[in-house]
CSV table of C-alpha atoms in Angstrom, one decimal:
chain,number,residue,atom,x,y,z
A,30,MET,CA,79.9,138.0,47.1
A,31,ALA,CA,78.7,134.4,46.8
A,32,SER,CA,77.3,132.5,49.8
A,33,THR,CA,79.2,129.4,51.0
A,34,VAL,CA,78.4,126.3,53.0
A,35,GLN,CA,80.4,123.5,54.6
A,36,ILE,CA,79.4,120.0,53.5
A,37,LEU,CA,80.4,116.7,55.1
A,38,LEU,CA,82.2,114.1,52.9
A,39,VAL,CA,80.9,110.6,53.6
A,40,GLY,CA,82.9,107.5,52.6
A,41,GLY,CA,86.1,107.1,50.7
A,42,ALA,CA,89.5,108.4,51.7
A,43,ALA,CA,88.1,111.8,52.9
A,44,ASP,CA,85.3,110.3,55.1
A,45,GLY,CA,84.4,112.8,57.9
A,46,GLU,CA,86.1,115.8,56.3
A,47,THR,CA,84.2,118.9,55.3
A,48,VAL,CA,84.6,121.1,52.3
A,49,THR,CA,83.5,124.7,51.8
A,50,VAL,CA,81.7,125.3,48.5
A,51,GLU,CA,79.9,128.2,46.9
A,52,LEU,CA,76.2,128.2,46.5
A,53,ASP,CA,74.7,128.9,43.0
A,54,SER,CA,72.0,131.5,42.3
A,55,ASN,CA,69.4,129.0,43.6
A,56,ASP,CA,71.3,128.5,46.9
A,57,ARG,CA,72.4,125.0,46.0
A,58,PRO,CA,75.9,123.6,46.1
A,59,PRO,CA,77.6,121.9,43.1
A,60,LEU,CA,76.3,118.5,42.3
A,61,THR,CA,79.7,116.9,42.6
A,62,HIS,CA,83.0,117.5,44.4
A,63,HIS,CA,86.3,116.2,43.2
A,64,HIS,CA,88.5,115.6,46.2
A,65,LEU,CA,92.1,115.8,45.2
A,66,GLY,CA,94.6,113.2,46.4
A,67,ALA,CA,98.3,113.5,47.0
A,68,GLU,CA,99.0,113.3,43.3
A,69,GLY,CA,96.3,115.9,42.4
A,70,LEU,CA,93.7,114.9,39.8
A,71,ALA,CA,95.5,111.6,39.2
A,72,GLU,CA,94.2,110.4,42.6
A,73,ALA,CA,91.0,112.4,42.8
A,74,GLN,CA,87.9,110.9,44.4
A,75,ILE,CA,84.4,111.8,43.2
A,76,TYR,CA,81.7,112.7,45.8
A,77,GLU,CA,78.0,113.3,44.8
A,78,LEU,CA,75.6,115.7,46.5
A,79,GLU,CA,72.7,114.1,48.5
A,80,SER,CA,70.2,115.4,51.0
A,81,GLY,CA,71.7,115.0,54.4
A,82,ASP,CA,70.4,112.5,57.0
A,83,HIS,CA,72.8,114.0,59.6
A,84,PRO,CA,71.4,116.5,62.1
A,85,GLY,CA,72.2,120.1,61.0
A,86,GLN,CA,73.4,118.9,57.6
A,87,PRO,CA,71.0,119.8,54.8
A,88,TRP,CA,73.4,118.2,52.3
A,89,ILE,CA,76.2,115.7,52.3
A,90,TYR,CA,78.7,114.6,49.6
A,91,THR,CA,78.7,110.8,49.3
A,92,TRP,CA,81.7,108.9,47.8
A,93,ARG,CA,81.2,107.4,44.4
A,94,GLY,CA,84.7,106.3,43.5
A,95,PRO,CA,87.9,107.3,41.9
A,96,ALA,CA,87.8,109.9,39.1
A,97,VAL,CA,90.1,107.8,36.9
């Protein structure tokens, strides 16, 4: 069973929400997260993994813009 971690989304429409992602074999989360909008992929927002500056958050996903 893969390990998971909750990561904070910073910026964009999902600011302040968290997502649960699986860690890879090196215990790292995916480099990007596509946060789906009400219309699915048509309104997806791209978040990019960064080292977290927030206490207790080793990583955060920072908003980069719309996927389309």
